[in-house]
Coordinates of C-alpha atoms and ligand atoms in Angstrom, one line a residue:
X26 CA -5.1 -7.4 -8.6
X27 CA -5.3 -3.3 -8.0
X28 CA -8.1 -2.0 -5.4
X29 CA -9.7 1.1 -4.5
X30 CA -12.4 1.1 -2.2
X31 CA -15.7 3.1 -2.4
X32 CA -13.2 5.3 0.1
X33 CA -11.6 7.5 -3.2
X34 CA -15.1 8.4 -4.0
X35 CA -15.9 9.5 -0.9
X36 CA -12.0 11.3 -0.3
X37 CA -12.6 13.2 -3.5
X38 CA -16.0 14.2 -2.7
X39 CA -14.4 15.4 -0.1
X40 CA -11.9 17.2 -1.8
X41 CA -13.4 18.6 -4.4
X42 CA -15.8 20.1 -1.3
X43 CA -11.9 21.9 0.3
X44 CA -10.8 22.7 -3.4
X45 CA -14.0 24.7 -3.9
X46 CA -14.0 26.2 -0.6
X47 CA -10.1 26.9 -2.0
X48 CA -9.9 27.9 -4.7
X49 CA -8.8 31.8 -3.9
X50 CA -5.6 30.4 -2.4
X51 CA -4.6 28.8 -4.7
X52 CA -4.7 31.2 -7.2
X53 CA -2.8 33.4 -5.3
X54 CA -0.2 31.1 -4.2
X55 CA 1.8 28.3 -6.1
X56 CA 2.1 25.2 -4.3
X57 CA 2.4 21.8 -4.8
X58 CA 0.0 20.1 -6.6
X59 CA -0.8 16.5 -5.0
X60 CA -3.5 14.0 -5.8
X61 CA -3.7 11.0 -3.6
X62 CA -1.9 7.5 -4.3
X63 CA -2.0 4.6 -2.6
X64 CA 0.8 2.4 -3.2
X65 CA 0.8 -0.6 -3.9
X66 CA 2.3 -1.8 -0.8
X67 CA 5.1 -0.5 1.2
X68 CA 7.2 -0.5 4.4
X69 CA 8.3 2.4 5.6
X70 CA 11.5 2.1 9.1
X71 CA 10.2 3.7 11.6
X72 CA 13.4 3.7 13.1
X73 CA 14.3 6.0 10.6
X74 CA 10.7 8.5 11.2
X75 CA 11.6 9.2 14.3
X76 CA 14.6 9.6 14.3
X77 CA 12.8 12.9 11.9
X78 CA 16.9 13.5 10.3
X79 CA 14.1 14.4 7.7
X80 CA 16.3 16.6 3.8
X81 CA 15.3 20.1 3.3
X82 CA 13.6 18.9 -0.1
X83 CA 11.5 16.1 1.9
X84 CA 8.9 19.7 3.1
X85 CA 6.3 19.3 0.5
X86 CA 6.2 15.8 1.2
X87 CA 5.8 16.2 4.3
X88 CA 3.1 18.4 3.9
X89 CA 1.4 16.7 1.1
X90 CA 1.5 13.0 4.4
X91 CA 0.0 15.8 7.2
X92 CA -2.8 16.2 4.5
X93 CA -4.0 12.8 3.5
X94 CA -3.0 11.4 7.0
X95 CA -6.1 14.0 7.5
X96 CA -8.8 13.4 4.1
X97 CA -8.3 9.2 5.2
X98 CA -8.9 10.4 8.6
X99 CA -12.1 11.8 8.0
X100 CA -13.2 8.8 6.0
X101 CA -12.7 6.5 9.2
X102 CA -13.2 4.1 11.0
X103 CA -13.8 0.5 9.1
X104 CA -15.2 -2.7 9.4
X105 CA -15.9 -6.2 7.8
X106 CA -19.6 -5.6 9.4
X107 CA -19.5 -2.4 7.0
X108 CA -20.9 -5.5 4.2
X109 CA -24.2 -5.8 3.0
X110 CA -23.8 -9.2 1.5
X111 CA -23.0 -12.1 4.6
X112 CA -20.2 -14.5 4.1
X113 CA -21.6 -18.6 3.4
X114 CA -20.8 -19.2 7.2
X115 CA -23.7 -15.9 8.0
X116 CA -21.4 -14.8 10.0
X117 CA -20.0 -11.1 8.8
X118 CA -17.6 -10.5 11.3
X119 CA -15.2 -12.7 8.1
X120 CA -13.4 -10.8 5.6
X121 CA -15.0 -11.0 1.6
X122 CA -13.9 -10.7 -0.9
X123 CA -14.9 -11.4 -4.2
X124 CA -12.7 -12.8 -7.1
X125 CA -12.2 -10.0 -9.0
X126 CA -11.5 -11.0 -12.4
X127 CA -15.0 -13.6 -12.4
X128 CA -17.9 -13.5 -14.2
X129 CA -21.3 -14.9 -15.0
X130 CA -21.8 -17.1 -17.5
X131 CA -25.6 -18.2 -17.5
X132 CA -26.4 -18.6 -20.8
X133 CA -26.6 -22.5 -20.1
X134 CA -28.9 -21.6 -17.1
X135 CA -31.9 -20.6 -19.1
X136 CA -34.1 -17.5 -18.5
X137 CA -31.6 -14.7 -16.9
X138 CA -33.6 -11.5 -16.8
X139 CA -35.5 -14.2 -13.9
X140 CA -32.6 -14.2 -12.0
X141 CA -31.9 -12.4 -8.8
X142 CA -28.2 -10.7 -7.9
X143 CA -28.4 -13.9 -5.8
X144 CA -29.4 -16.5 -7.5
X145 CA -27.1 -15.3 -10.4
X146 CA -24.0 -15.7 -8.1
X147 CA -24.9 -19.2 -7.7
X148 CA -26.2 -20.7 -10.1
X149 CA -24.5 -19.1 -13.5
X150 CA -21.3 -20.8 -13.9
X151 CA -17.8 -18.5 -13.4
X152 CA -15.4 -17.9 -15.8
X153 CA -12.3 -15.9 -15.5
X154 CA -11.0 -12.4 -18.0
X155 CA -8.2 -11.6 -16.5
X156 CA -7.4 -8.1 -15.5
X157 CA -11.1 -6.9 -16.2
X158 CA -12.1 -6.0 -13.0
X159 CA -16.2 -7.3 -11.8
X160 CA -17.7 -4.6 -11.0
X161 CA -20.6 -6.2 -8.7
X162 CA -16.8 -7.1 -6.8
X163 CA -17.8 -3.5 -5.7
X164 CA -21.4 -4.7 -3.4
X165 CA -18.1 -6.0 -1.0
X166 CA -15.6 -3.3 0.0
X167 CA -13.7 -5.3 2.6
X168 CA -10.4 -5.2 0.3
X169 CA -10.8 -1.2 -1.0
X170 CA -11.3 -1.1 3.8
X171 CA -8.7 -2.3 4.1
X172 CA -6.5 -0.8 2.2
X173 CA -7.9 2.8 3.2
X174 CA -7.4 1.3 6.6
X175 CA -3.7 0.6 5.7
X176 CA -2.9 4.2 4.3
X177 CA -4.7 6.0 7.3
X178 CA -2.3 4.2 10.0
X179 CA 0.3 4.6 8.1
X180 CA -0.1 8.4 7.5
X181 CA -1.7 9.4 10.5
X182 CA 1.4 8.0 12.6
X183 CA 4.0 9.7 10.4
X184 CA 2.1 13.4 11.0
X185 CA 1.4 12.2 14.5
X186 CA 5.9 12.2 14.3
X187 CA 5.6 15.8 12.3
X188 CA 3.2 17.4 13.5
X189 CA 3.6 16.2 17.0
X190 CA -0.7 16.5 17.7
X191 CA -1.8 13.6 19.2
X192 CA -5.4 13.6 17.2
X193 CA -3.6 11.5 15.1
X194 CA -2.2 8.6 16.7
X195 CA -6.0 8.3 18.2
X196 CA -7.1 8.1 14.9
X197 CA -4.7 5.2 14.3
X198 CA -5.6 3.5 17.7
X199 CA -9.5 4.4 16.7
X200 CA -9.0 2.3 13.3
X201 CA -6.6 -0.2 14.5
X202 CA -9.1 -1.3 17.6
X203 CA -12.4 -0.7 15.0
X204 CA -11.1 -3.5 12.4
X205 CA -9.5 -5.6 15.1
X206 CA -10.5 -5.2 18.4
X207 CA -13.6 -4.2 19.3
X208 CA -15.6 -7.7 19.3
X209 CA -18.5 -6.0 17.2
X210 CA -16.6 -5.0 14.7
X211 CA -13.7 -6.6 14.5
X212 CA -12.5 -8.9 11.9
X213 CA -12.0 -12.8 12.5
X214 CA -8.3 -13.3 12.1
X215 CA -9.0 -15.3 8.6
X216 CA -9.4 -14.9 5.0
X217 CA -10.9 -18.3 4.6
X218 CA -13.7 -16.0 2.2
X219 CA -11.2 -13.8 0.4
X220 CA -11.7 -13.7 -3.6
X221 CA -14.0 -16.1 -3.6
X222 CA -14.9 -18.4 -5.9
X223 CA -18.8 -17.8 -7.1
X224 CA -21.2 -20.1 -9.1
X225 CA -22.6 -23.7 -8.9
X226 CA -19.2 -24.9 -7.0
X227 CA -17.9 -21.9 -5.7
X228 CA -18.9 -20.4 -2.3
X229 CA -15.4 -20.6 -1.6
X230 CA -12.1 -18.7 -0.9
X231 CA -9.5 -18.8 -3.0
X232 CA -5.6 -18.5 -2.1
X233 CA -5.5 -15.5 -4.6
X234 CA -7.7 -13.8 -1.6
X235 CA -5.1 -14.2 0.9
X236 CA -3.2 -10.8 -1.0
X237 CA -6.2 -8.6 -0.3
X238 CA -4.0 -8.3 2.6
X239 CA -0.8 -7.1 1.7
X240 CA -0.7 -3.9 3.1
X241 CA -0.5 -5.2 6.1
X242 CA 3.6 -4.3 5.3
X243 CA 2.2 -0.5 5.6
X244 CA -0.2 -1.2 8.5
X245 CA 2.4 -2.4 10.7
X246 CA 4.7 0.4 9.9
X247 CA 2.5 2.9 11.1
X248 CA 1.9 0.0 14.5
X249 CA 5.9 0.8 14.5
X250 CA 6.1 4.4 14.8
X251 CA 3.6 4.5 17.3
X252 CA 4.9 2.0 19.4
X253 CA 8.6 2.5 19.1
X254 CA 7.5 6.5 19.4
X255 CA 6.2 5.7 23.0
X256 CA 2.8 7.0 21.5
X257 CA 0.6 7.5 24.9
X258 CA -2.6 6.7 22.4
X259 CA -1.3 3.3 21.8
X260 CA -1.4 1.9 24.7
X261 CA -0.2 -0.8 26.0
X262 CA -3.4 -3.0 26.2
X263 CA -4.0 -1.7 22.5
X264 CA -0.7 -2.9 21.8
X265 CA -1.7 -6.9 23.5
X266 CA -4.8 -7.6 21.5
X267 CA -3.4 -6.5 18.5
X268 CA -0.4 -8.8 18.7
X269 CA -2.7 -11.1 20.0
X270 CA -5.1 -10.9 16.7
X271 CA -1.7 -10.9 15.1
X272 CA -0.8 -14.7 16.3
X273 CA -3.7 -16.1 15.7
X274 CA -3.7 -14.8 12.3
X275 CA -0.3 -16.1 11.6
X276 CA -1.4 -19.3 12.8
X277 CA -3.6 -18.9 9.7
X278 CA -1.5 -17.1 7.4
X279 CA 1.3 -20.4 7.7
X280 CA -1.1 -23.6 8.3
X281 CA -3.9 -23.0 6.1
X282 CA -4.0 -24.6 3.0
X283 CA -4.6 -21.9 0.9
X284 CA -2.8 -19.5 2.9
X285 CA -0.2 -22.4 1.8
X286 CA -0.6 -22.2 -1.9
X287 CA -0.3 -18.6 -2.0
X288 CA 3.0 -18.8 -0.4
X289 CA 3.9 -21.1 -3.2
X290 CA 2.8 -19.1 -6.5
X291 CA 5.6 -18.1 -8.6
X292 CA 4.9 -14.8 -9.7
X293 CA 3.3 -11.1 -7.1
X294 CA 1.0 -13.7 -5.4
X295 CA 3.5 -15.2 -4.0
X296 CA 5.6 -11.9 -3.6
X297 CA 3.5 -10.5 -1.6
X298 CA 2.5 -12.8 0.9
X299 CA 6.1 -12.8 2.1
X300 CA 5.7 -8.9 2.6
X301 CA 2.7 -10.0 4.9
X302 CA 3.4 -13.0 6.4
X303 CA 7.1 -10.4 7.7
X304 CA 5.1 -7.6 8.3
X305 CA 3.3 -9.1 10.6
X306 CA 6.3 -11.2 12.7
X307 CA 7.9 -8.0 13.6
X308 CA 5.1 -6.1 14.5
X309 CA 5.3 -9.3 17.6
X310 CA 8.5 -9.2 17.9
X311 CA 9.2 -12.1 16.0
X312 CA 12.4 -10.4 13.9
X313 CA 13.9 -14.0 13.5
X314 CA 10.7 -15.1 11.8
X315 CA 10.2 -12.4 9.2
X316 CA 14.6 -12.6 8.6
X317 CA 14.1 -16.5 7.8
X318 CA 10.9 -15.3 6.0
X319 CA 12.2 -12.6 3.6
X320 CA 15.4 -15.4 3.3
X321 CA 13.0 -18.3 1.7
X322 CA 11.3 -15.3 -0.8
X323 CA 14.2 -14.4 -1.9
X324 CA 16.3 -18.1 -1.7
X325 CA 12.7 -18.6 -3.4
X326 CA 10.5 -16.9 -6.1
X327 CA 12.3 -14.3 -6.4
X328 CA 15.2 -16.3 -8.1
X329 CA 13.4 -17.1 -11.3
X330 CA 11.4 -13.4 -11.4
X331 CA 13.5 -11.3 -13.2
X332 CA 15.7 -12.7 -16.1
X333 CA 18.7 -11.5 -18.0
X334 CA 17.6 -8.4 -19.2
X335 CA 15.7 -7.9 -16.2
X336 CA 12.1 -8.4 -17.5
X337 CA 9.4 -10.4 -15.7
X338 CA 8.6 -12.9 -17.4
X339 CA 5.8 -13.6 -15.3
X340 CA 3.8 -10.1 -15.2
X341 CA 5.2 -9.3 -19.1
X342 CA 2.8 -11.9 -19.8
X343 CA -0.8 -10.7 -17.8
X344 CA -3.0 -8.2 -19.1
X345 CA -1.5 -5.2 -18.6
X346 CA 1.8 -5.8 -17.8
X347 CA 2.8 -2.0 -16.9
X348 CA 1.3 -2.2 -14.1
X349 CA 1.9 -6.3 -12.9
X350 CA 5.7 -4.9 -13.7
X351 CA 5.1 -2.3 -11.2
X352 CA 3.2 -4.3 -8.9
X353 CA 5.2 -6.8 -8.3
X354 CA 8.5 -4.5 -7.8
X355 CA 6.8 -2.6 -5.0
X356 CA 6.4 -5.9 -3.8
X357 CA 10.0 -7.7 -3.8
X358 CA 11.4 -3.6 -2.8
X359 CA 9.2 -3.8 -0.3
X360 CA 10.5 -6.8 1.1
X361 CA 14.2 -5.9 0.8
X362 CA 13.0 -2.9 3.3
X363 CA 12.1 -5.4 6.0
X364 CA 14.9 -7.3 4.9
X365 CA 16.5 -4.4 5.9
X366 CA 14.5 -3.8 8.8
X367 CA 15.7 -7.3 10.8
X368 CA 19.4 -7.1 9.0
X369 CA 18.7 -9.4 5.9
X370 CA 20.6 -7.6 3.0
X371 CA 19.3 -8.2 0.3
X372 CA 19.8 -5.6 -2.7
X373 CA 22.6 -6.9 -3.9
X374 CA 21.2 -10.9 -4.1
X375 CA 20.8 -11.9 -7.6
X376 CA 18.6 -14.1 -9.1
X377 CA 19.9 -17.0 -11.3
X378 CA 20.2 -14.7 -14.8
X379 CA 22.2 -12.6 -13.0
X380 CA 19.7 -9.8 -12.3
X381 CA 19.0 -7.1 -9.2
X382 CA 15.8 -5.1 -8.1
X383 CA 17.2 -2.8 -10.1
X384 CA 17.4 -4.5 -13.3
X385 CA 14.3 -5.2 -13.0
X386 CA 13.1 -0.6 -12.3
X387 CA 16.1 -0.4 -15.2
X388 CA 14.0 -2.5 -17.3
X389 CA 10.6 -0.9 -16.5
X390 CA 11.3 2.4 -17.3
X391 CA 12.5 1.5 -20.6
X392 CA 8.3 0.7 -21.5
X393 CA 6.0 3.1 -22.1
X394 CA 2.5 3.2 -19.8
X395 CA 0.1 3.0 -22.9
X396 CA -3.3 2.6 -21.5
X397 CA -2.0 2.3 -18.2
X398 CA -1.4 3.7 -15.2
X399 CA 2.1 5.8 -15.5
X400 CA 2.7 6.9 -11.8
X401 CA 1.9 3.0 -10.6
X402 CA 5.7 2.6 -10.9
X403 CA 7.1 6.1 -9.6
X404 CA 7.1 4.5 -6.0
X405 CA 9.9 2.4 -7.3
X406 CA 11.8 4.6 -9.6
X407 CA 12.5 7.3 -6.3
X408 CA 13.0 3.8 -3.4
X409 CA 15.9 1.9 -6.0
X410 CA 17.5 5.6 -6.6
X411 CA 17.4 6.0 -3.3
X412 CA 18.7 2.6 -2.5
X413 CA 21.7 2.2 -5.1
X414 CA 22.2 5.6 -5.2
X415 CA 21.9 8.1 -8.5
X416 CA 25.5 9.3 -9.5
X417 CA 24.2 10.3 -12.8
X418 CA 20.9 11.4 -11.5
X419 CA 18.9 9.4 -14.5
X420 CA 16.1 8.4 -11.9
X421 CA 15.9 12.2 -11.0
X422 CA 15.3 13.0 -14.3
X423 CA 13.2 10.4 -15.7
X424 CA 11.4 11.1 -12.8
X425 CA 11.4 14.5 -13.9
X426 CA 9.9 13.7 -17.5
X427 CA 7.7 10.8 -16.4
X428 CA 5.7 12.1 -13.4
X429 CA 6.3 16.0 -13.7
X430 CA 7.2 18.5 -11.7
X431 CA 6.1 18.3 -8.6
X432 CA 7.2 14.6 -7.7
X433 CA 9.8 15.6 -4.8
X434 CA 5.6 16.3 -3.0
X435 CA 4.4 12.5 -3.0
X436 CA 4.6 10.7 0.0
X437 CA 6.8 8.2 -0.4
X438 CA 9.1 11.3 -1.1
X439 CA 10.1 11.9 2.7
X440 CA 10.8 7.9 3.9
X441 CA 12.9 6.9 -0.5
X442 CA 16.0 9.0 1.0
X443 CA 18.3 10.5 -0.5
X444 CA 17.0 11.3 -3.4
X445 CA 17.7 14.2 -6.0
X446 CA 14.2 16.6 -6.2
X447 CA 16.0 18.6 -9.3
X448 CA 15.9 21.6 -7.8
X449 CA 12.0 22.3 -7.8
X450 CA 11.8 22.3 -3.5
X451 CA 11.8 25.9 -3.0
X452 CA 13.1 26.8 -0.3
X453 CA 10.2 27.8 2.6
X454 CA 10.6 32.0 3.0
X455 CA 12.7 32.8 5.7
X456 CA 11.8 32.9 9.5
X457 CA 9.4 29.9 8.8
X458 CA 11.1 26.5 10.4
X459 CA 13.0 24.6 7.9
X460 CA 14.1 28.4 6.8
X461 CA 17.1 27.8 9.2
X462 CA 17.8 24.2 8.9
X463 CA 21.4 23.6 7.7
X464 CA 21.9 20.9 5.2
X465 CA 24.2 18.0 6.2
X466 CA 27.1 17.4 3.2
X467 CA 26.9 14.9 1.4
X468 CA 23.8 12.8 3.4
X469 CA 21.3 16.2 2.3
X470 CA 20.8 16.2 5.9
X471 CA 19.5 18.8 7.7
X472 CA 19.8 18.5 11.4
X473 CA 15.4 18.4 12.5
X474 CA 14.4 21.6 14.2
X475 CA 12.8 20.9 18.1
X476 CA 9.3 18.8 16.8
X477 CA 10.8 17.6 13.9
X478 CA 8.0 19.6 11.8
X479 CA 9.9 21.5 9.8
X480 CA 7.7 23.5 6.9
X481 CA 3.9 22.6 8.2
X482 CA 2.9 26.0 7.8
X483 CA -0.5 25.7 9.8
X484 CA -4.3 25.3 8.8
X485 CA -3.8 28.1 6.4
X486 CA -1.4 25.9 3.8
X487 CA -2.6 22.5 4.7
X488 CA -5.9 24.1 2.7
X489 CA -4.3 25.0 -0.4
X490 CA -2.6 21.8 0.0
X491 CA -6.1 19.8 0.2
X492 CA -7.1 22.6 -2.3
X493 CA -4.0 21.7 -4.8
X494 CA -4.8 17.9 -4.0
X495 CA -8.7 18.1 -4.9
X496 CA -7.8 20.5 -8.0
X497 CA -5.1 17.5 -8.9
X498 CA -7.6 14.5 -8.5
X499 CA -9.7 16.5 -10.6
X500 CA -8.0 16.3 -13.8
X501 CA -6.4 13.0 -13.2
X502 CA -9.6 11.3 -13.0
Ligands
NAG17 C1 -18.4 1.5 9.0 O1 -17.5 0.6 10.3 C2 -17.8 1.3 11.3 C3 -17.4 0.8 12.3 O2 -19.2 0.3 13.3 C4 -18.5 3.0 11.6 O3 -17.9 3.3 12.5 C5 -18.4 3.2 10.5 O4 -19.5 4.2 10.2 C6 -18.6 2.3 9.4 N1 -18.7 2.9 7.6 C7 -20.0 3.0 6.9 C8 -19.0 3.4 5.7 O5 -20.8 2.5 6.8
NAG18 C1 -37.9 -14.0 -19.5 O1 -38.6 -13.9 -18.5 C2 -39.2 -13.0 -18.3 C3 -40.2 -12.6 -17.0 O2 -40.6 -13.7 -16.7 C4 -40.2 -12.6 -19.7 O3 -40.3 -11.3 -19.8 C5 -39.5 -13.1 -21.2 O4 -40.4 -12.9 -21.8 C6 -38.6 -14.1 -20.7 N1 -38.1 -14.4 -21.8 C7 -37.3 -15.7 -22.5 C8 -37.0 -15.4 -23.8 O5 -38.3 -16.5 -22.6
NAG19 C1 -6.7 -13.3 21.5 O1 -7.1 -13.5 19.8 C2 -8.6 -14.8 20.0 C3 -8.8 -14.4 18.4 O2 -8.8 -13.5 17.7 C4 -9.6 -13.8 21.1 O3 -10.6 -15.3 20.7 C5 -9.5 -13.9 22.0 O4 -9.9 -12.7 23.0 C6 -8.0 -12.5 22.4 N1 -7.3 -13.0 23.8 C7 -7.5 -11.8 24.2 C8 -7.3 -12.1 25.9 O5 -8.1 -10.4 23.3
NAG20 C1 17.3 -17.1 -16.9 O1 18.1 -18.4 -17.6 C2 18.2 -19.7 -17.9 C3 19.2 -19.8 -19.4 O2 20.6 -19.5 -18.7 C4 16.6 -19.6 -18.9 O3 16.2 -20.9 -19.2 C5 15.9 -18.8 -17.9 O4 14.9 -18.7 -18.8 C6 16.9 -17.2 -17.6 N1 15.0 -17.1 -16.4 C7 14.6 -15.9 -17.2 C8 13.6 -15.8 -16.1 O5 14.2 -15.2 -17.6
NAG21 C1 25.8 -3.7 -3.8 O1 27.1 -3.8 -3.2 C2 27.8 -3.4 -3.6 C3 29.7 -3.6 -4.1 O2 29.6 -4.4 -3.0 C4 28.1 -1.8 -2.5 O3 29.0 -1.1 -2.9 C5 26.6 -1.2 -2.8 O4 26.4 -0.7 -1.4 C6 25.3 -2.9 -2.7 N1 24.4 -1.7 -3.1 C7 23.4 -1.9 -2.2 C8 22.2 -1.2 -2.4 O5 23.1 -2.6 -1.0
NAG22 C1 18.3 22.6 1.8 O1 19.4 23.5 1.8 C2 21.2 23.7 1.2 C3 22.4 24.4 1.9 O2 21.8 25.2 2.7 C4 20.1 25.0 0.6 O3 21.5 25.6 -1.0 C5 18.8 24.7 -0.2 O4 18.3 25.7 -1.0 C6 18.2 24.3 0.9 N1 16.8 23.6 0.0 C7 15.0 24.0 0.1 C8 14.0 23.5 -0.7 O5 15.3 24.5 1.3
NAG23 C1 25.4 15.2 9.4 O1 25.2 13.1 9.1 C2 26.6 12.8 9.3 C3 25.8 10.8 8.7 O2 24.5 10.9 8.6 C4 26.3 12.8 11.2 O3 27.1 11.6 11.4 C5 26.8 14.0 11.6 O4 26.6 13.9 13.0 C6 26.2 15.0 11.2 N1 25.9 16.2 10.8 C7 25.9 16.6 11.8 C8 26.0 18.4 11.5 O5 24.6 17.1 12.1

């Protein structure tokens, strides 16, 4: 499933307000429009970000990241205590969500107009309508809040590197403390009530719910950036406490019955399980464990996930094949990126049918999105082009045709490099920081400037970028 929290609507409201206040700026100065997108998952190598050797075509992506960091931060902090429904334990510190595609059938339970929602949840049998989200799941938004937290941590950590302002690292510390550490607001380290089944025999979490915290890979990327970058706000005390929490949670993730069921899921659920576990092992300093985790994925599930023609049959069989192919690709790419970080090279590993992650992408880009969300595939195209190369420029051309002329302003364009900007990024005006950058030959890299803040043109451009983001969000809604 692809969960968007209520935070998205709030975010839109904020952006709309900024947009309204900035119309003049927008119309006098065309700037890249870039709507906020929550990628299915990703792992961003902290050493790449901290080296600050960004190519000069990534300036718009950098602006986007700082903008997303600010708009997300305005929505935090997040906490499992915010939900209005209490888990079966009576303890809101327990994470909770309902099975997203699960619907009640009250036809045999008498006069349903007399049932309260609470009675429906426990009385009516529930059945699954794959791909069809039951909107009452929004009553409990732990999954959406965690998604927003993971994005906020990732973008604020990168913004701290790009901009150097301690407000961003302070945001990360505050958000992590609220979700994981502060006794009043912390989540208990288990997913016993994730994607809960409802009905007369329900009220228990299911293995599919382990997917809810897949974005740990993004969150860990952000934490590693602050830890390795020695951000003052990321104190050793906080680091120790998060490591302690994570150690408990890893214990749950590697021993609980539903966690182990998720580990052996053959489709995207299994792939994402490894994203989460490997990232958390990196967080607690267990690189060997992370390596074994990634290796396990690439020697088990992966072997049978990609057919000879690049199709992913387990995903194509679902109700939203374009989504699920892109979704599992994101998870495969994330596993390979974590692998690269811990010294396990998975990019060229072949399935039983001799195919690779690139084969899966090459198949996916031949299929139209139809009524599904086209943008879900875009980060995968850029990631694959960056890793495997794009000598004839066909991935860049696909992006230009499908994602449009603003694709180099997408946040992930910063870390999926080298990838051509198709000449779309305009050189900054002379006198600005990036204007003085020099191209480093075939790598396309530029020498970092003093604080790495290439081409962030101050509050004015940030405001304009927000307006552009808002405009694009409104148009796409
Ligand atoms: C969620 O909980 C945190 C921590 O208590 C709080 O600061 C925040 O305002 C809450 N958010 C919402 C939307 O209620
Ligand atoms: C169901 O209960 C409501 C409220 O008591 C009543 O108005 C309605 O007539 C009942 N419907 C049926 C089909 O019994
Ligand atoms: C470590 O984590 C456990 C589980 O979350 C918690 O009960 C304990 O208080 C933590 N200990 C420290 C020293 O933070
Ligand atoms: C891989 O090839 C074998 C036959 O060689 C076939 O039976 C199997 O279904 C293929 N795997 C996938 C995922 O398509
Ligand atoms: C895959 O293997 C080929 C041949 O050894 C190599 O040239 C290429 O760099 C590898 N690709 C990746 C993404 O590791
Ligand atoms: C990047 O540097 C190259 C070489 O100096 C230059 O041709 C190009 O215009 C620059 N692009 C941007 C976006 O600044
Ligand atoms: C250019 O990049 C290469 C490869 O990353 C590096 O070895 C070299 O030192 C760089 N040169 C300059 C001038 O930055």
